Structures are given as C-alpha cells and as structure tokens.
C-alpha positions as a printed NumPy array, in Angstrom:
array([[111.415,  31.684,  -0.89 ],
       [107.93 ,  33.21 ,  -0.314],
       [105.696,  33.859,   2.617],
       [103.27 ,  31.407,   1.119],
       [105.522,  28.394,   1.83 ],
       [103.097,  26.29 ,   3.918],
       [106.   ,  25.161,   6.317],
       [105.391,  28.418,   8.379],
       [103.042,  31.21 ,   8.976],
       [104.376,  34.787,   8.859],
       [104.091,  37.245,  11.745],
       [100.466,  37.767,  12.97 ],
       [ 99.062,  35.303,  10.539],
       [ 99.314,  35.314,   6.78 ],
       [101.549,  38.231,   6.208],
       [ 98.697,  40.922,   5.974],
       [ 99.806,  42.529,   9.322],
       [103.559,  42.448,   8.83 ],
       [103.769,  46.091,   9.003],
       [101.812,  46.271,  12.187],
       [104.142,  43.6  ,  13.986],
       [106.506,  46.075,  15.584],
       [103.8  ,  48.483,  17.235],
       [101.677,  45.418,  18.228],
       [104.712,  43.82 ,  19.877],
       [105.768,  46.962,  21.566],
       [102.16 ,  47.317,  23.069],
       [101.27 ,  43.928,  23.947],
       [104.47 ,  42.032,  24.703],
       [106.609,  44.075,  26.993],
       [109.022,  43.52 ,  24.214],
       [111.66 ,  45.975,  25.203],
       [112.142,  44.458,  28.53 ],
       [112.529,  40.94 ,  27.497],
       [114.442,  41.511,  24.449],
       [117.168,  43.478,  26.212],
       [117.342,  40.691,  28.816],
       [117.8  ,  38.124,  26.016],
       [120.384,  40.228,  24.289],
       [122.313,  40.596,  27.371],
       [122.086,  36.696,  27.975],
       [123.319,  36.039,  24.575],
       [126.287,  38.446,  24.861],
       [127.46 ,  36.255,  27.9  ],
       [127.661,  33.276,  25.439],
       [128.972,  35.079,  22.475],
       [132.82 ,  35.114,  22.379],
       [134.747,  38.068,  21.271],
       [134.786,  38.303,  17.578],
       [132.103,  35.668,  17.416],
       [129.341,  34.948,  15.154],
       [125.687,  34.871,  16.039],
       [122.656,  34.072,  13.901],
       [119.147,  35.227,  14.587],
       [116.959,  32.799,  12.818],
       [113.636,  33.943,  12.002],
       [114.826,  37.747,  12.304],
       [111.526,  39.157,  11.013],
       [111.562,  42.803,  11.059],
       [115.013,  42.866,  12.462],
       [114.903,  44.853,  15.644],
       [116.428,  42.   ,  17.844],
       [119.293,  41.316,  15.317],
       [120.069,  45.066,  14.979],
       [119.982,  45.475,  18.972],
       [122.539,  42.7  ,  19.278],
       [124.803,  43.858,  16.423],
       [124.713,  47.483,  17.961],
       [125.699,  46.207,  21.341],
       [128.423,  43.752,  20.232],
       [130.423,  45.797,  17.642],
       [132.997,  43.125,  17.587],
       [130.716,  40.37 ,  16.661],
       [129.273,  39.39 ,  13.227],
       [125.36 ,  39.198,  13.309],
       [123.448,  37.383,  10.771],
       [119.74 ,  37.749,  10.31 ],
       [118.021,  34.914,   8.585],
       [114.451,  35.074,   7.509],
       [112.092,  33.43 ,   4.86 ],
       [109.805,  36.505,   4.477],
       [110.954,  39.024,   1.992],
       [108.534,  41.571,   3.281],
       [109.836,  41.364,   6.817],
       [113.36 ,  41.434,   5.635],
       [112.724,  44.635,   3.614],
       [111.38 ,  46.302,   6.795],
       [114.594,  45.056,   8.616],
       [116.851,  46.459,   6.067],
       [115.121,  50.037,   6.204],
       [115.85 ,  50.324,   9.931],
       [118.589,  52.436,  11.316],
       [121.711,  50.153,  12.278],
       [120.652,  47.498,   9.756],
       [123.977,  47.875,   7.995],
       [125.501,  46.085,  10.966],
       [123.749,  42.963,  10.148],
       [124.202,  40.504,   7.361],
       [120.8  ,  39.615,   6.089],
       [120.28 ,  36.066,   4.536],
       [116.837,  35.05 ,   2.949],
       [116.184,  31.476,   3.994],
       [113.957,  29.17 ,   6.095],
       [114.73 ,  27.854,   9.634],
       [114.408,  24.275,   8.444],
       [116.937,  24.933,   5.691],
       [119.416,  27.403,   6.967],
       [121.87 ,  28.954,   4.36 ],
       [124.696,  28.619,   6.761],
       [127.664,  26.271,   6.843],
       [128.22 ,  23.467,   9.394],
       [129.848,  24.452,  12.655],
       [130.133,  28.146,  11.544],
       [128.128,  29.929,  14.245],
       [128.739,  30.583,  18.041],
       [125.233,  31.617,  19.084],
       [121.857,  30.845,  17.375],
       [118.74 ,  32.715,  18.611],
       [115.202,  31.978,  17.731],
       [112.86 ,  34.654,  19.15 ],
       [109.173,  34.011,  18.632],
       [109.896,  31.821,  15.596],
       [109.074,  28.265,  16.419],
       [105.285,  28.731,  16.919],
       [105.049,  29.984,  13.363],
       [106.339,  26.443,  12.107],
       [104.534,  23.177,  11.488],
       [105.65 ,  20.402,  13.908],
       [107.885,  18.819,  11.304],
       [109.44 ,  22.259,  10.431],
       [110.007,  22.987,  14.   ],
       [111.889,  19.829,  14.591],
       [113.983,  20.511,  11.633],
       [114.775,  24.021,  12.457],
       [116.165,  22.851,  15.932],
       [118.293,  20.194,  14.124],
       [119.497,  22.927,  11.652],
       [120.448,  25.03 ,  14.628],
       [122.525,  22.249,  16.004],
       [124.085,  21.734,  12.703],
       [125.294,  25.229,  12.148],
       [126.623,  25.861,  15.584],
       [130.083,  25.086,  16.529],
       [130.794,  22.458,  19.292],
       [130.048,  24.202,  22.534],
       [127.943,  26.829,  21.005],
       [124.631,  27.988,  22.526],
       [121.006,  28.016,  21.472],
       [118.616,  30.542,  22.795],
       [114.821,  30.294,  22.265],
       [112.27 ,  32.637,  23.398],
       [108.834,  31.351,  22.538],
       [105.483,  30.316,  23.948],
       [105.262,  27.849,  26.668],
       [102.22 ,  26.11 ,  28.338],
       [ 99.828,  28.786,  29.438],
       [ 98.728,  29.204,  33.092],
       [ 95.177,  30.228,  34.209],
       [ 95.996,  33.929,  33.763],
       [ 97.477,  33.736,  30.188],
       [ 95.124,  30.888,  28.929],
       [ 92.653,  32.963,  26.999],
       [ 95.164,  35.173,  25.412],
       [ 97.027,  32.093,  24.267],
       [ 93.767,  30.526,  22.711],
       [ 93.247,  33.709,  20.484],
       [ 96.931,  33.505,  19.41 ],
       [ 96.472,  29.935,  18.561],
       [ 93.635,  30.995,  16.228],
       [ 95.953,  33.543,  14.521],
       [ 99.037,  31.415,  14.086],
       [ 97.522,  27.987,  13.862],
       [ 96.303,  25.221,  16.313],
       [ 98.752,  22.664,  14.766],
       [101.651,  24.817,  14.917],
       [101.189,  25.831,  18.521],
       [100.319,  22.363,  19.792],
       [103.756,  21.668,  21.173],
       [103.8  ,  25.094,  22.877],
       [100.397,  24.488,  24.59 ],
       [101.692,  21.337,  26.034],
       [105.054,  22.813,  27.307],
       [107.012,  20.582,  24.821],
       [109.494,  22.965,  23.428],
       [112.314,  22.094,  25.881],
       [111.973,  18.54 ,  25.064],
       [112.01 ,  19.183,  21.338],
       [115.328,  21.065,  21.894],
       [116.864,  18.101,  23.678],
       [115.629,  15.746,  20.945],
       [117.502,  17.835,  18.39 ],
       [121.008,  16.899,  20.113],
       [121.381,  19.603,  22.58 ],
       [122.783,  19.303,  26.015],
       [122.011,  21.444,  29.168],
       [118.496,  22.467,  28.139],
       [117.   ,  24.968,  30.78 ],
       [114.244,  27.413,  31.007],
       [115.843,  30.342,  32.684],
       [112.866,  32.63 ,  32.613],
       [109.141,  32.85 ,  32.02 ],
       [107.152,  35.854,  31.318],
       [103.398,  36.463,  31.245],
       [102.101,  38.63 ,  28.259],
       [ 98.766,  39.448,  26.861],
       [ 99.198,  36.655,  24.229],
       [100.373,  33.81 ,  26.689],
       [103.316,  32.731,  28.692],
       [106.791,  33.067,  27.063],
       [109.525,  30.656,  28.034],
       [113.288,  31.523,  27.685],
       [115.185,  28.473,  26.883],
       [119.079,  27.979,  26.661],
       [120.909,  24.831,  25.489],
       [124.482,  23.931,  24.296],
       [125.672,  21.909,  21.406],
       [127.975,  19.058,  22.785],
       [131.62 ,  19.657,  22.425]])
C-alpha cells in the first residue's frame, strides 16, 4: 500500500505537504471545534466496550481524541499512507489506538465487527469508484444497527465557493465532483444505509463541510 495508489490523493495533494497537514488544519479549518463536536456525536452512538474504526485516520488526531475520551472502547485507525500513519504513531496517546494500514475501499476488517465507522475529510481524496466502494465497505464492517459518521465537503455556497475551487485544484476536480454537487448523502444511501441525515454544516476557508450520519439496517 503506497501513497502513489491512484485510487486516492493523500492529504494536501500528492503527499508533499503531509507534515504540514496538522498546522494547516488548525489554522484554516476551525478543526478543534468541529472535531470535538463530531467525537461527542460518535460517543452517543458508541456502546460501552464498543469498537470504532476511523477510516482515513491520516495523522491520527481524531482517532487519538476519541480513544482518549472513550477509554472503555476499542479504536482502530485505518489509513493507506505510511507517512501519515508514522506521524500518527508518534503522537501522545497513540498507544490507545490500533493502527491498521489499508485503503478505505478494501478495509482490513471483518464483516459485522465494528459499532461505529467515521470518515473525516476522507471521501474527497477518493476517485468516484473508490468513494462508492469505501461506503460499501463501511456498511460491510459495521454491525447491524451500527452507525456511519462522515464529515466532508458539501455543495459550496456563495461565501465558500472560491475557497472550494482552490481545494478542487489541490485535491482533484474528479475526486471532488460529487461533493460540489452536494451528492454525498445520496451516495451514502446508495451504499445501503438508512436514516441518512446532514446534522450540521460549517463554513471554512476551503468550503462548506457537511456532517452526515447514517445507520446500517438491523
């Protein structure tokens, strides 16, 4: 598994800026605010002693925060970029997370083995076919009744349009096409999920983020 796999684009383009990802996120994305809100939302859906998989865990900040708050749970971070995973493993609290190398479209997890799957700013890095496959894979590994949480780009409004066009140049026009059309909730439903809802939107320098929740049928 290498970051040259053409099914996805690493954070901030072709991986050159991987080590800058955390400071850029902190400065431009209001990350601490939305990340904490998403962790709290996931905690509501994560049963005591449950298993959560953060797919596309990147540099590990989100998975580590979740594992630190929910000491009773097992948290798995899955990512296909060895450079990002090396950074994740070097962070304080990383020992609370199990780190698995693998792509979202081919998860190294068993069927019906996870209670919550999170995908935070992952899907826009994937080509359309891999995007659909990643959502199907999330449905496969979730237990019946398990929850999917997606935080990613939605259709920009007039305020966020310019920033989103720049992001599309960095991360790929094809990869971000479904996002530009506001089509991610529909893709989640097409992967077999029920109760698909957008529970929050957030304007950032780079575009409008959507926070989507859905459930695997029981």
